[in-house]
Short mmCIF file of C-alpha atoms in Angstrom, two decimals:
data_model
loop_
_atom_site.label_atom_id
_atom_site.label_comp_id
_atom_site.label_asym_id
_atom_site.label_seq_id
_atom_site.Cartn_x
_atom_site.Cartn_y
_atom_site.Cartn_z
CA UNK A 1 0.00 0.00 0.00
CA UNK A 2 2.88 2.35 0.81
CA UNK A 3 4.54 1.65 -2.55
CA UNK A 4 1.25 2.18 -4.41
CA UNK A 5 0.87 5.68 -2.97
CA UNK A 6 4.56 6.63 -2.67
CA UNK A 7 4.50 8.83 -5.79
CA UNK A 8 2.35 11.29 -3.81
CA UNK A 9 5.30 12.00 -1.48
CA UNK A 10 7.38 13.58 -4.24
CA UNK A 11 4.29 15.22 -5.71
CA UNK A 12 3.40 16.98 -2.47
CA UNK A 13 7.04 17.86 -1.78
CA UNK A 14 7.06 19.69 -5.10
CA UNK A 15 3.72 21.39 -4.36
CA UNK A 16 5.12 22.49 -0.99
CA UNK A 17 8.19 24.11 -2.56
CA UNK A 18 6.04 25.87 -5.15
CA UNK A 19 3.52 27.15 -2.60
CA UNK A 20 6.25 28.23 -0.17
CA UNK A 21 8.58 30.12 -2.47
CA UNK A 22 6.90 31.07 -5.75
CA UNK A 23 4.73 33.89 -4.39
CA UNK A 24 7.60 35.75 -2.66
CA UNK A 25 9.84 34.93 -5.64
CA UNK A 26 7.43 36.58 -8.08
CA UNK A 27 7.04 39.55 -5.74
CA UNK A 28 10.82 39.88 -5.65
CA UNK A 29 10.93 39.92 -9.45
CA UNK A 30 8.61 42.95 -9.37
CA UNK A 31 5.06 41.63 -9.80
CA UNK A 32 2.31 43.17 -7.71
CA UNK A 33 0.23 40.92 -5.47
CA UNK A 34 -2.81 41.32 -7.70
CA UNK A 35 -0.81 40.25 -10.77
CA UNK A 36 0.77 37.42 -8.80
CA UNK A 37 -2.71 36.11 -8.02
CA UNK A 38 -3.38 36.00 -11.76
CA UNK A 39 -0.28 33.85 -12.23
CA UNK A 40 -1.86 31.27 -9.93
CA UNK A 41 -4.61 30.75 -12.48
CA UNK A 42 -2.05 28.22 -13.71
CA UNK A 43 -3.20 25.84 -10.98
CA UNK A 44 -6.92 25.74 -11.76
CA UNK A 45 -6.37 26.07 -15.50
CA UNK A 46 -4.05 23.08 -15.56
CA UNK A 47 -6.47 21.08 -13.43
CA UNK A 48 -9.36 22.07 -15.67
CA UNK A 49 -7.54 20.82 -18.76
CA UNK A 50 -5.20 18.07 -17.63
CA UNK A 51 -7.37 16.20 -15.12
CA UNK A 52 -10.23 15.08 -17.38
CA UNK A 53 -8.15 14.94 -20.60
CA UNK A 54 -5.34 12.84 -19.15
CA UNK A 55 -7.97 10.72 -17.39
CA UNK A 56 -9.73 9.85 -20.65
CA UNK A 57 -6.48 9.31 -22.56
CA UNK A 58 -5.13 7.04 -19.84
CA UNK A 59 -8.41 5.11 -19.61
CA UNK A 60 -8.05 4.21 -23.29
CA UNK A 61 -4.29 3.75 -23.40
CA UNK A 62 -3.08 0.39 -24.73
CA UNK A 63 0.57 0.92 -23.77
CA UNK A 64 2.36 -2.26 -22.77
CA UNK A 65 3.70 -0.34 -19.75
CA UNK A 66 0.20 0.27 -18.40
CA UNK A 67 -2.41 2.98 -18.63
CA UNK A 68 -1.24 5.30 -15.85
CA UNK A 69 2.51 4.84 -15.46
CA UNK A 70 3.67 6.35 -18.79
CA UNK A 71 1.84 9.60 -17.98
CA UNK A 72 3.24 9.61 -14.44
CA UNK A 73 6.83 9.17 -15.63
CA UNK A 74 6.51 11.66 -18.49
CA UNK A 75 4.92 14.23 -16.19
CA UNK A 76 7.67 13.80 -13.60
CA UNK A 77 10.39 14.48 -16.19
CA UNK A 78 8.61 17.62 -17.42
CA UNK A 79 8.06 18.93 -13.87
CA UNK A 80 11.73 18.41 -13.02
CA UNK A 81 12.85 20.36 -16.10
CA UNK A 82 10.38 23.15 -15.28
CA UNK A 83 11.64 23.41 -11.70
CA UNK A 84 15.24 23.79 -12.82
CA UNK A 85 14.29 26.49 -15.33
CA UNK A 86 12.21 28.25 -12.66
CA UNK A 87 15.09 28.34 -10.19
CA UNK A 88 17.54 29.75 -12.74
CA UNK A 89 15.32 32.12 -14.74
CA UNK A 90 17.46 35.16 -13.97
CA UNK A 91 20.65 33.44 -15.07
CA UNK A 92 19.09 31.94 -18.21
CA UNK A 93 17.70 35.27 -19.41
CA UNK A 94 20.84 37.11 -18.28
CA UNK A 95 23.00 34.87 -20.45
CA UNK A 96 21.28 36.19 -23.58
CA UNK A 97 20.03 39.67 -22.63
CA UNK A 98 22.13 42.47 -21.04
CA UNK A 99 20.87 44.39 -18.02
CA UNK A 100 17.76 46.33 -19.11
CA UNK A 101 14.02 46.62 -18.64
CA UNK A 102 13.59 44.00 -21.38
CA UNK A 103 15.68 41.58 -19.34
CA UNK A 104 13.46 42.09 -16.29
CA UNK A 105 10.29 41.54 -18.30
CA UNK A 106 11.68 38.42 -19.99
CA UNK A 107 12.77 37.04 -16.61
CA UNK A 108 9.24 37.45 -15.25
CA UNK A 109 7.78 35.92 -18.42
CA UNK A 110 10.06 32.88 -18.25
CA UNK A 111 9.30 32.39 -14.54
CA UNK A 112 5.55 32.52 -15.19
CA UNK A 113 5.81 30.10 -18.13
CA UNK A 114 7.85 27.72 -15.96
CA UNK A 115 5.16 27.80 -13.29
CA UNK A 116 2.53 26.98 -15.91
CA UNK A 117 4.64 24.10 -17.25
CA UNK A 118 5.14 22.70 -13.73
CA UNK A 119 1.46 23.01 -12.83
CA UNK A 120 0.19 21.37 -16.02
CA UNK A 121 2.57 18.42 -15.66
CA UNK A 122 1.90 18.06 -11.91
CA UNK A 123 -1.82 17.75 -12.55
CA UNK A 124 -1.16 14.95 -15.04
CA UNK A 125 0.83 13.08 -12.37
CA UNK A 126 -1.80 13.72 -9.72
CA UNK A 127 -4.68 12.52 -11.89
CA UNK A 128 -2.94 9.30 -12.91
CA UNK A 129 -1.59 8.60 -9.41
CA UNK A 130 -5.08 8.80 -7.92
CA UNK A 131 -6.56 6.73 -10.74
CA UNK A 132 -3.88 4.08 -10.19
CA UNK A 133 -5.13 3.63 -6.62
CA UNK A 134 -8.74 3.19 -7.80
CA UNK A 135 -7.59 0.81 -10.55
CA UNK A 136 -5.52 -1.39 -8.29
CA UNK A 137 -7.56 -1.84 -5.13
CA UNK A 138 -10.80 -3.80 -4.62
CA UNK A 139 -13.77 -1.97 -3.11
CA UNK A 140 -13.15 -3.07 0.53
CA UNK A 141 -9.66 -1.54 0.34
CA UNK A 142 -10.61 1.78 -1.26
CA UNK A 143 -10.84 3.61 2.08
CA UNK A 144 -7.55 2.10 3.19
CA UNK A 145 -5.92 3.18 -0.06
CA UNK A 146 -7.24 6.73 0.31
CA UNK A 147 -6.04 6.80 3.92
CA UNK A 148 -2.56 5.74 2.81
CA UNK A 149 -2.64 8.41 0.10
CA UNK A 150 -3.48 10.98 2.78
CA UNK A 151 -0.51 9.77 4.83
CA UNK A 152 1.86 10.03 1.90
CA UNK A 153 0.59 13.52 1.12
CA UNK A 154 1.26 14.47 4.75
CA UNK A 155 4.76 12.98 4.58
CA UNK A 156 5.47 14.91 1.37
CA UNK A 157 4.28 18.16 2.92
CA UNK A 158 6.19 17.39 6.10
CA UNK A 159 9.42 16.74 4.22
CA UNK A 160 8.96 19.78 1.98
CA UNK A 161 8.35 22.22 4.80
CA UNK A 162 11.05 20.63 6.97
CA UNK A 163 13.61 21.16 4.22
CA UNK A 164 12.34 24.71 3.70
CA UNK A 165 12.93 25.63 7.36
CA UNK A 166 16.62 24.67 7.08
CA UNK A 167 19.17 27.17 5.78
CA UNK A 168 20.33 24.99 2.90
CA UNK A 169 23.18 27.34 1.99
CA UNK A 170 24.81 26.48 5.31
CA UNK A 171 24.27 22.75 4.68
CA UNK A 172 25.27 22.40 1.02
CA UNK A 173 27.08 25.66 0.40
CA UNK A 174 26.50 26.71 -3.19
CA UNK A 175 26.74 23.19 -4.62
CA UNK A 176 23.02 23.03 -5.52
CA UNK A 177 22.60 26.76 -6.16
CA UNK A 178 23.36 30.12 -4.59
CA UNK A 179 19.92 30.64 -2.98
CA UNK A 180 17.45 28.74 -0.83
CA UNK A 181 14.91 28.67 -3.65
CA UNK A 182 17.31 27.17 -6.20
CA UNK A 183 18.38 24.41 -3.84
CA UNK A 184 14.77 23.57 -2.99
CA UNK A 185 13.99 23.31 -6.71
CA UNK A 186 16.81 20.80 -7.22
CA UNK A 187 15.76 18.70 -4.22
CA UNK A 188 12.09 18.78 -5.30
CA UNK A 189 12.98 17.60 -8.82
CA UNK A 190 15.05 14.72 -7.46
CA UNK A 191 12.38 13.67 -4.94
CA UNK A 192 9.60 13.66 -7.56
CA UNK A 193 11.60 11.56 -10.03
CA UNK A 194 12.54 9.10 -7.28
CA UNK A 195 9.06 8.66 -5.82
CA UNK A 196 7.35 8.24 -9.20
CA UNK A 197 10.02 5.74 -10.24
CA UNK A 198 9.45 3.68 -7.08
CA UNK A 199 5.67 3.50 -7.56
CA UNK A 200 6.02 2.74 -11.27
CA UNK A 201 8.46 -0.08 -10.51
CA UNK A 202 6.48 -1.58 -7.62
CA UNK A 203 2.90 -1.55 -8.96
CA UNK A 204 1.69 -3.88 -11.70
CA UNK A 205 -1.16 -2.46 -13.73
CA UNK A 206 -3.96 -4.08 -15.66
CA UNK A 207 -3.06 -3.69 -19.32
CA UNK A 208 -5.70 -2.71 -21.89
CA UNK A 209 -5.16 -5.11 -24.78
CA UNK A 210 -8.16 -4.32 -26.96
CA UNK A 211 -10.71 -1.59 -27.30
CA UNK A 212 -13.76 -0.93 -29.38
CA UNK A 213 -12.08 2.22 -30.71
CA UNK A 214 -8.82 0.49 -31.57
CA UNK A 215 -9.28 1.06 -35.30
CA UNK A 216 -9.31 4.82 -34.95
CA UNK A 217 -8.23 7.32 -32.37
CA UNK A 218 -10.87 9.56 -30.90
CA UNK A 219 -10.42 13.15 -31.97
CA UNK A 220 -10.39 16.20 -29.75
CA UNK A 221 -14.10 16.85 -30.33
CA UNK A 222 -15.06 13.30 -29.32
CA UNK A 223 -12.76 13.51 -26.30
CA UNK A 224 -14.27 16.79 -25.15
CA UNK A 225 -17.77 15.47 -25.84
CA UNK A 226 -17.18 12.43 -23.64
CA UNK A 227 -15.89 14.59 -20.79
CA UNK A 228 -18.81 17.01 -21.01
CA UNK A 229 -21.39 14.23 -21.30
CA UNK A 230 -20.00 12.38 -18.30
CA UNK A 231 -19.82 15.59 -16.25
CA UNK A 232 -23.39 16.54 -17.16
CA UNK A 233 -24.79 13.09 -16.33
CA UNK A 234 -22.95 12.31 -13.11
CA UNK A 235 -24.62 9.83 -10.73
CA UNK A 236 -26.26 11.62 -7.79
CA UNK A 237 -23.72 10.57 -5.17
CA UNK A 238 -20.72 11.42 -7.32
CA UNK A 239 -22.28 14.81 -8.10
CA UNK A 240 -22.72 15.42 -4.37
CA UNK A 241 -19.06 14.59 -3.72
CA UNK A 242 -18.02 17.01 -6.45
CA UNK A 243 -20.08 19.91 -5.08
CA UNK A 244 -18.65 19.46 -1.59
CA UNK A 245 -15.20 19.58 -3.19
CA UNK A 246 -16.15 22.74 -5.08
CA UNK A 247 -17.09 24.77 -2.01
CA UNK A 248 -14.24 23.39 0.08
CA UNK A 249 -11.59 24.37 -2.45
CA UNK A 250 -12.66 28.00 -2.61
CA UNK A 251 -11.50 28.02 1.01
CA UNK A 252 -8.39 25.89 0.57
CA UNK A 253 -7.01 27.84 -2.39
CA UNK A 254 -5.82 30.98 -0.52
CA UNK A 255 -4.65 28.86 2.41
CA UNK A 256 -2.44 26.60 0.30
CA UNK A 257 -0.99 29.29 -1.95
CA UNK A 258 -0.61 32.22 0.42
CA UNK A 259 -0.40 30.94 4.02
CA UNK A 260 3.41 30.78 4.00
CA UNK A 261 3.65 34.37 2.78
CA UNK A 262 0.97 35.40 5.30
CA UNK A 263 2.89 33.95 8.25
CA UNK A 264 6.15 35.50 7.02
CA UNK A 265 4.54 38.90 6.52
CA UNK A 266 2.91 38.67 9.95
CA UNK A 267 6.33 38.12 11.48
CA UNK A 268 7.96 41.08 9.72
CA UNK A 269 4.91 43.28 10.27
CA UNK A 270 4.41 42.80 14.01
CA UNK A 271 7.82 41.70 15.30
CA UNK A 272 9.94 44.67 16.49
CA UNK A 273 13.26 45.23 14.68
CA UNK A 274 12.43 42.60 12.04
CA UNK A 275 12.92 43.89 8.50
CA UNK A 276 13.22 42.27 5.11
CA UNK A 277 15.14 45.23 3.72
CA UNK A 278 18.25 44.15 5.60
CA UNK A 279 18.08 40.56 4.34
CA UNK A 280 20.38 39.26 1.61
CA UNK A 281 17.80 36.55 0.73
CA UNK A 282 14.31 37.91 1.54
CA UNK A 283 12.55 35.13 -0.41
CA UNK A 284 14.40 32.52 1.62
CA UNK A 285 13.66 34.33 4.91
CA UNK A 286 9.91 34.51 4.29
CA UNK A 287 9.93 30.92 3.10
CA UNK A 288 11.77 29.64 6.19
CA UNK A 289 9.58 31.55 8.66
CA UNK A 290 6.35 30.54 6.92
CA UNK A 291 7.52 26.97 6.47
CA UNK A 292 7.97 26.52 10.22
CA UNK A 293 4.23 26.98 10.75
CA UNK A 294 3.44 24.72 7.81
CA UNK A 295 5.89 22.16 9.18
CA UNK A 296 3.76 21.96 12.33
CA UNK A 297 0.67 21.89 10.09
CA UNK A 298 2.16 18.90 8.23
CA UNK A 299 2.99 17.09 11.48
CA UNK A 300 -0.62 17.50 12.62
CA UNK A 301 -1.81 16.31 9.20
CA UNK A 302 0.47 13.27 9.34
CA UNK A 303 -0.67 12.29 12.84
CA UNK A 304 -4.29 12.80 11.80
CA UNK A 305 -3.86 10.69 8.67
CA UNK A 306 -2.61 7.82 10.83
CA UNK A 307 -5.12 8.05 13.69
CA UNK A 308 -8.31 9.15 11.92
CA UNK A 309 -8.89 5.86 10.05
CA UNK A 310 -9.03 4.12 13.44
CA UNK A 311 -11.35 6.73 14.92
CA UNK A 312 -13.72 7.19 11.98
CA UNK A 313 -16.15 4.50 10.83
CA UNK A 314 -15.67 3.12 7.33
CA UNK A 315 -18.07 4.53 4.70
CA UNK A 316 -18.28 1.17 2.94
CA UNK A 317 -21.45 -0.78 3.54
CA UNK A 318 -23.53 -3.30 1.71
CA UNK A 319 -25.03 -1.53 -1.28
CA UNK A 320 -28.19 -3.61 -1.25
CA UNK A 321 -29.09 -3.84 2.43
CA UNK A 322 -27.26 -0.88 3.91
CA UNK A 323 -25.77 -3.09 6.59
CA UNK A 324 -22.47 -2.01 8.08
CA UNK A 325 -19.38 -4.11 8.56
CA UNK A 326 -19.26 -5.39 12.16
CA UNK A 327 -16.27 -6.39 14.24
CA UNK A 328 -16.36 -9.58 16.35
CA UNK A 329 -18.16 -9.36 19.71
CA UNK A 330 -15.70 -8.15 22.40
CA UNK A 331 -15.12 -9.95 25.73
CA UNK A 332 -17.87 -9.30 28.32
CA UNK A 333 -15.48 -7.40 30.59
CA UNK A 334 -14.87 -4.65 28.03
CA UNK A 335 -18.18 -4.84 26.18
CA UNK A 336 -19.58 -1.60 27.72
CA UNK A 337 -16.42 0.32 26.73
CA UNK A 338 -16.50 -1.18 23.23
CA UNK A 339 -20.16 -0.18 22.80
CA UNK A 340 -19.37 3.35 24.00
CA UNK A 341 -16.52 3.70 21.51
CA UNK A 342 -18.70 2.30 18.73
CA UNK A 343 -21.49 4.72 19.56
CA UNK A 344 -19.31 7.86 19.63
CA UNK A 345 -17.23 7.06 16.56
CA UNK A 346 -18.34 9.38 13.74
CA UNK A 347 -18.75 8.11 10.24
CA UNK A 348 -16.53 9.54 7.53
CA UNK A 349 -19.19 11.94 6.26
CA UNK A 350 -19.71 13.42 9.72
CA UNK A 351 -15.97 13.78 10.23
CA UNK A 352 -15.65 15.44 6.81
CA UNK A 353 -18.44 17.89 7.67
CA UNK A 354 -16.84 18.75 11.03
CA UNK A 355 -13.50 19.33 9.31
CA UNK A 356 -15.07 22.10 7.21
CA UNK A 357 -16.40 23.71 10.38
CA UNK A 358 -12.99 23.55 12.08
CA UNK A 359 -11.26 25.06 9.05
CA UNK A 360 -13.85 27.84 8.82
CA UNK A 361 -13.50 28.66 12.53
CA UNK A 362 -9.72 28.96 12.27
CA UNK A 363 -9.74 31.12 9.14
CA UNK A 364 -12.43 33.46 10.47
CA UNK A 365 -9.78 34.60 12.99
CA UNK A 366 -7.07 35.29 10.39
CA UNK A 367 -7.71 39.08 10.02
CA UNK A 368 -7.35 39.52 13.79
CA UNK A 369 -3.91 37.86 14.09
CA UNK A 370 -1.17 40.14 15.43
CA UNK A 371 1.65 37.67 16.14
CA UNK A 372 3.46 34.94 14.30
CA UNK A 373 2.66 32.55 17.16
CA UNK A 374 -1.09 33.00 16.74
CA UNK A 375 -0.74 32.64 12.96
CA UNK A 376 1.15 29.39 13.50
CA UNK A 377 -1.57 28.08 15.83
CA UNK A 378 -4.31 28.77 13.27
CA UNK A 379 -2.33 27.18 10.43
CA UNK A 380 -1.59 24.13 12.60
CA UNK A 381 -5.26 23.63 13.50
CA UNK A 382 -6.03 23.27 9.80
CA UNK A 383 -3.89 20.11 9.68
CA UNK A 384 -6.80 17.89 10.74
CA UNK A 385 -9.23 19.30 8.13
CA UNK A 386 -6.54 18.92 5.47
CA UNK A 387 -5.99 15.25 6.41
CA UNK A 388 -9.69 14.63 5.80
CA UNK A 389 -9.71 16.74 2.63
CA UNK A 390 -6.99 14.48 1.20
CA UNK A 391 -8.82 11.33 2.27
CA UNK A 392 -12.61 11.60 2.29
CA UNK A 393 -13.50 12.73 -1.28
CA UNK A 394 -11.22 10.17 -2.93
CA UNK A 395 -12.41 7.41 -0.63
CA UNK A 396 -16.06 8.06 -1.52
CA UNK A 397 -15.22 8.51 -5.20
CA UNK A 398 -13.28 5.23 -5.31
CA UNK A 399 -16.17 3.37 -3.71
CA UNK A 400 -18.76 4.89 -6.04
CA UNK A 401 -16.70 4.25 -9.18
CA UNK A 402 -16.09 0.63 -8.24
CA UNK A 403 -19.75 0.06 -7.38
CA UNK A 404 -20.41 0.49 -11.08
CA UNK A 405 -18.99 -3.03 -11.58
CA UNK A 406 -20.39 -6.31 -12.81
CA UNK A 407 -18.79 -9.75 -12.94
CA UNK A 408 -19.42 -9.90 -16.70
CA UNK A 409 -16.37 -10.93 -18.68
CA UNK A 410 -16.69 -8.21 -21.34
CA UNK A 411 -16.26 -4.48 -21.10
CA UNK A 412 -19.26 -2.30 -21.83
CA UNK A 413 -17.35 -0.60 -24.66
CA UNK A 414 -15.93 -3.83 -26.04
CA UNK A 415 -12.53 -3.47 -24.34
CA UNK A 416 -10.72 -6.20 -22.47
CA UNK A 417 -7.88 -6.33 -19.98
CA UNK A 418 -5.16 -8.69 -18.89
CA UNK A 419 -3.33 -8.50 -15.59
CA UNK A 420 0.40 -8.93 -15.29
CA UNK A 421 1.17 -12.00 -13.12
CA UNK A 422 1.89 -11.30 -9.47
CA UNK A 423 0.57 -14.07 -7.20
CA UNK A 424 1.51 -12.36 -3.93
CA UNK A 425 0.19 -8.94 -4.86
CA UNK A 426 -1.14 -7.27 -1.73
CA UNK A 427 -3.47 -5.07 -3.73
CA UNK A 428 -5.30 -7.82 -5.57
CA UNK A 429 -8.47 -9.59 -4.66
CA UNK A 430 -8.59 -13.35 -5.36
CA UNK A 431 -6.39 -13.98 -8.39
CA UNK A 432 -8.48 -14.67 -11.49
CA UNK A 433 -8.28 -18.13 -12.94
CA UNK A 434 -8.27 -17.23 -16.65
CA UNK A 435 -5.12 -15.75 -18.18
CA UNK A 436 -7.15 -12.77 -19.41
CA UNK A 437 -9.11 -10.66 -16.98
CA UNK A 438 -12.10 -9.05 -18.67
CA UNK A 439 -13.85 -6.30 -16.78
CA UNK A 440 -17.01 -4.27 -17.08
CA UNK A 441 -18.60 -1.24 -15.44
CA UNK A 442 -22.34 -1.04 -15.06
CA UNK A 443 -24.21 1.68 -16.82
CA UNK A 444 -25.30 4.19 -14.20
CA UNK A 445 -28.92 3.54 -15.12
CA UNK A 446 -28.77 -0.17 -14.34
CA UNK A 447 -30.67 -1.31 -11.27
CA UNK A 448 -28.57 -1.36 -8.08
CA UNK A 449 -30.02 -4.76 -7.20
CA UNK A 450 -27.69 -6.43 -9.70
CA UNK A 451 -24.96 -8.54 -8.22
CA UNK A 452 -21.76 -6.74 -7.24
CA UNK A 453 -18.20 -7.86 -7.13
CA UNK A 454 -15.40 -6.80 -4.84
CA UNK A 455 -12.87 -6.73 -7.65
CA UNK A 456 -11.74 -3.28 -8.72
CA UNK A 457 -11.76 -2.59 -12.43
CA UNK A 458 -11.12 1.13 -12.63
CA UNK A 459 -12.16 1.15 -16.31
CA UNK A 460 -13.53 4.70 -15.99
CA UNK A 461 -11.58 5.72 -12.90
CA UNK A 462 -9.52 8.18 -14.92
CA UNK A 463 -12.42 10.28 -16.15
CA UNK A 464 -14.23 10.34 -12.78
CA UNK A 465 -11.07 11.24 -10.87
CA UNK A 466 -10.46 13.88 -13.54
CA UNK A 467 -13.95 15.29 -13.04
CA UNK A 468 -13.40 15.37 -9.28
CA UNK A 469 -10.19 17.26 -9.99
CA UNK A 470 -12.26 19.56 -12.21
CA UNK A 471 -14.44 20.44 -9.23
CA UNK A 472 -11.26 21.13 -7.26
CA UNK A 473 -9.89 23.49 -9.90
CA UNK A 474 -12.95 25.50 -10.95
CA UNK A 475 -13.25 27.04 -7.46
CA UNK A 476 -9.61 28.06 -7.71
CA UNK A 477 -10.60 30.40 -10.55
CA UNK A 478 -13.10 31.93 -8.13
CA UNK A 479 -10.43 32.17 -5.43
CA UNK A 480 -7.94 33.70 -7.86
CA UNK A 481 -10.28 36.53 -8.89
CA UNK A 482 -11.34 37.16 -5.30
CA UNK A 483 -7.67 37.40 -4.32
CA UNK A 484 -6.90 39.71 -7.23
CA UNK A 485 -9.67 42.13 -6.23
CA UNK A 486 -8.70 42.08 -2.54
CA UNK A 487 -5.00 42.63 -3.33
CA UNK A 488 -5.78 45.46 -5.73
CA UNK A 489 -7.90 47.24 -3.13
CA UNK A 490 -5.84 46.66 0.00
CA UNK A 491 -2.26 46.27 -1.27
CA UNK A 492 -1.77 47.91 -4.69
CA UNK A 493 1.74 48.28 -6.08
CA UNK A 494 4.88 46.21 -5.82
CA UNK A 495 5.92 44.72 -2.52
CA UNK A 496 7.99 47.54 -0.90
CA UNK A 497 10.43 45.22 0.84
CA UNK A 498 10.67 42.11 -1.33
CA UNK A 499 11.04 44.14 -4.54
CA UNK A 500 14.13 46.29 -4.14
CA UNK A 501 13.81 48.16 -7.42
CA UNK A 502 13.23 51.88 -7.64
CA UNK A 503 9.62 51.73 -8.83
CA UNK A 504 6.82 51.41 -6.29
CA UNK A 505 3.47 51.71 -8.00
CA UNK A 506 0.61 53.70 -6.56
CA UNK A 507 0.09 57.30 -5.59
CA UNK A 508 3.08 58.18 -3.48
CA UNK A 509 5.52 55.37 -2.90
CA UNK A 510 5.76 56.06 0.82
CA UNK A 511 1.99 55.90 1.22
CA UNK A 512 1.98 52.46 -0.40
CA UNK A 513 4.66 51.20 1.98
CA UNK A 514 2.67 52.45 4.95
CA UNK A 515 -0.50 50.82 3.64
CA UNK A 516 1.19 47.46 3.14
CA UNK A 517 2.88 47.38 6.53
CA UNK A 518 0.16 48.95 8.69
CA UNK A 519 -3.19 48.39 6.95
CA UNK A 520 -5.26 45.20 6.94
CA UNK A 521 -3.39 42.21 5.60
CA UNK A 522 -4.90 41.33 2.22
CA UNK A 523 -4.03 37.65 2.49
CA UNK A 524 -5.80 37.44 5.87
CA UNK A 525 -8.91 38.92 4.26
CA UNK A 526 -8.74 36.26 1.51
CA UNK A 527 -8.48 33.56 4.20
CA UNK A 528 -11.57 35.01 5.89
CA UNK A 529 -13.54 34.85 2.63
CA UNK A 530 -12.39 31.26 2.20
CA UNK A 531 -13.81 30.47 5.64
CA UNK A 532 -17.25 31.60 4.45
CA UNK A 533 -17.02 29.13 1.57
CA UNK A 534 -15.99 26.36 3.99
CA UNK A 535 -19.31 26.87 5.78
CA UNK A 536 -20.99 26.21 2.43
CA UNK A 537 -18.94 23.02 2.10
CA UNK A 538 -20.14 21.89 5.53
CA UNK A 539 -23.75 22.45 4.45
CA UNK A 540 -23.19 20.52 1.19
CA UNK A 541 -21.65 17.64 3.16
CA UNK A 542 -24.71 17.58 5.41
CA UNK A 543 -26.95 17.24 2.36
CA UNK A 544 -24.73 14.45 1.05
CA UNK A 545 -25.04 12.67 4.40
CA UNK A 546 -28.83 12.77 4.16
CA UNK A 547 -28.55 11.33 0.63
CA UNK A 548 -26.50 8.38 1.91
CA UNK A 549 -29.06 7.70 4.64
CA UNK A 550 -31.88 7.37 2.14
CA UNK A 551 -32.77 3.73 1.40
#
C-alpha cells in the first residue's frame, strides 16, 4: 500500500516548494500581489484541462507499460525540467540579454511560463496517481488506499516544509545553487523523479489489450464530448461529492498558496526590529519563517492521517441492504467500553463535515492575528481538516466508481484487460483463474439490485477522478479573482520590501509602503472569505449525508 501511494510523497514535496517560495519569488521579481494572483490561475487552468483529458487518454491507453505509469513518468520528467528552469530564470535570461528593462520583463515571463509548465505536468501526475489507486484496489480496500494516500501527502508536505525551514546554503554551500529557492527546486525535482520511479516499478497495472475504438483514435471533439457528457450526467452521489469539493476548495485555495507568505509577513509586520530590507535573501527568509508553521501543520496532518482511520467509521457498507461491517463481539469485561466507543465514533461523512467547520473557525480569525505565534496556531489547527480533505473525497469517489462493476467478462465498450502475473500482490483480490481478466462497469442507469463484485476494475476511474479534480480546480478560478480584487484594493503596487527596485506603484511610494505594513493584511482577508465558503462546504456535506441515509 505504501509503494502504491509513494508517488504522492514527491508530488506533495514539489507542491510544498512551489507554494512556499513562488509567491515571494514573483514579488521579488517585481510583480504586484494582484498580478501574482493571476499567475496562480495556472493551478486551476491546468487542473481544468489536464485532469479530465489525461484521465480519458489514460483510460483508453493500450501501452504495454500500463495505462497510468507512462503519464506519471513523463509528467515527472517535465516537472523536473520546469523546476530547474524556474530556479535559474534570472541566469538563463541574463545569459542572452544584457541588463535592461527588457531583461526584467523576460525574466518574469520565463518564470511565469515555468510555473505553468510545472502546474500542467503536476496535474497529469496527480490525476494518474489517484486513478492508479482506484484501478488497483478492490472496493473493501478503497478507504484504506485513500487513507494511505493521505498519509503520503502528509509525509510529502512534512518533508517539503522541513527542508524549507533549514538554511540549505549552510548545509550544502552553493553546490546546488546560490539561494534557498534554487536548492529547494533541485531537491524537489530529485524527490519527484525518485518517488514516481518507485511506484512505477512496484505496482503492476492491468493492461488494456483491446478496445472498441482500436481502429481509430478519438479526436479532440469526441474527447471533449465524452468529458462534457459524463460531467453533465454524473450519478447523484458522485455529483454530491463534487459539489462538496467545489465549495471546500474555494477556502483551501488561498490557504495553500498564500499561508506561507501570510505567516512571514505577519512576522515582519508585528515583530519589532524585524525587517526584510536588511536581508540578503528575503525570499528565503519569508519561506523559512512561513515553512515553520506549515511544518507543524504537516505534522498535525500526518498524525491525523494515521489516527483518523481508526477513529472514523468506514463509509463502505452493503449496497443492497445498507448493513455495516461489524467487528467480532468483544469480551464481556470490556463490552460496555467497546459499545461506548462504537457509539461515539463518527462516520466519515460526519468527520468530513466537522472538518469544514474547524477550518472555517480557524480562518475566520485570520484578520485579527497580530503575532506569528497565533498565525502558527491557526495554520496548525487546519492540519486535521486537510488530512480529511486528502482522504474523504477520494475514498467516496473510489467506492462509487467501483460500485459500477459487474462480474461480466466483457467491457461495456468492447474493451478487455489482462493483468500482469503477481501471485503475492497485496493489492489484488482473489487472483483470477483465466489468463485474461475481462472487466465491465455497469451503466449508471442499471438497477442497483444487480450482483456486485469486490474486484476493482477502474475502467472509468480516470475520467471520474479527472472530473473530481475539475471540481477542485474550478473554485480556484473563483479564489484567484477574489484574491486579485482584494489585493488590488488593500495592497496595490509592488511589494515595498521584497522588490528592491526603484519603482513602487501607486500614488506616493511612501503611502503604499505604509499601507502594506500597517493596513489590513490582504491575504488574511482572503483567508476570511475562504472560511465563508468552507461553511458552504459543511452544508453541502450535510446534504450528502442525508442522501447516503436514504434507502
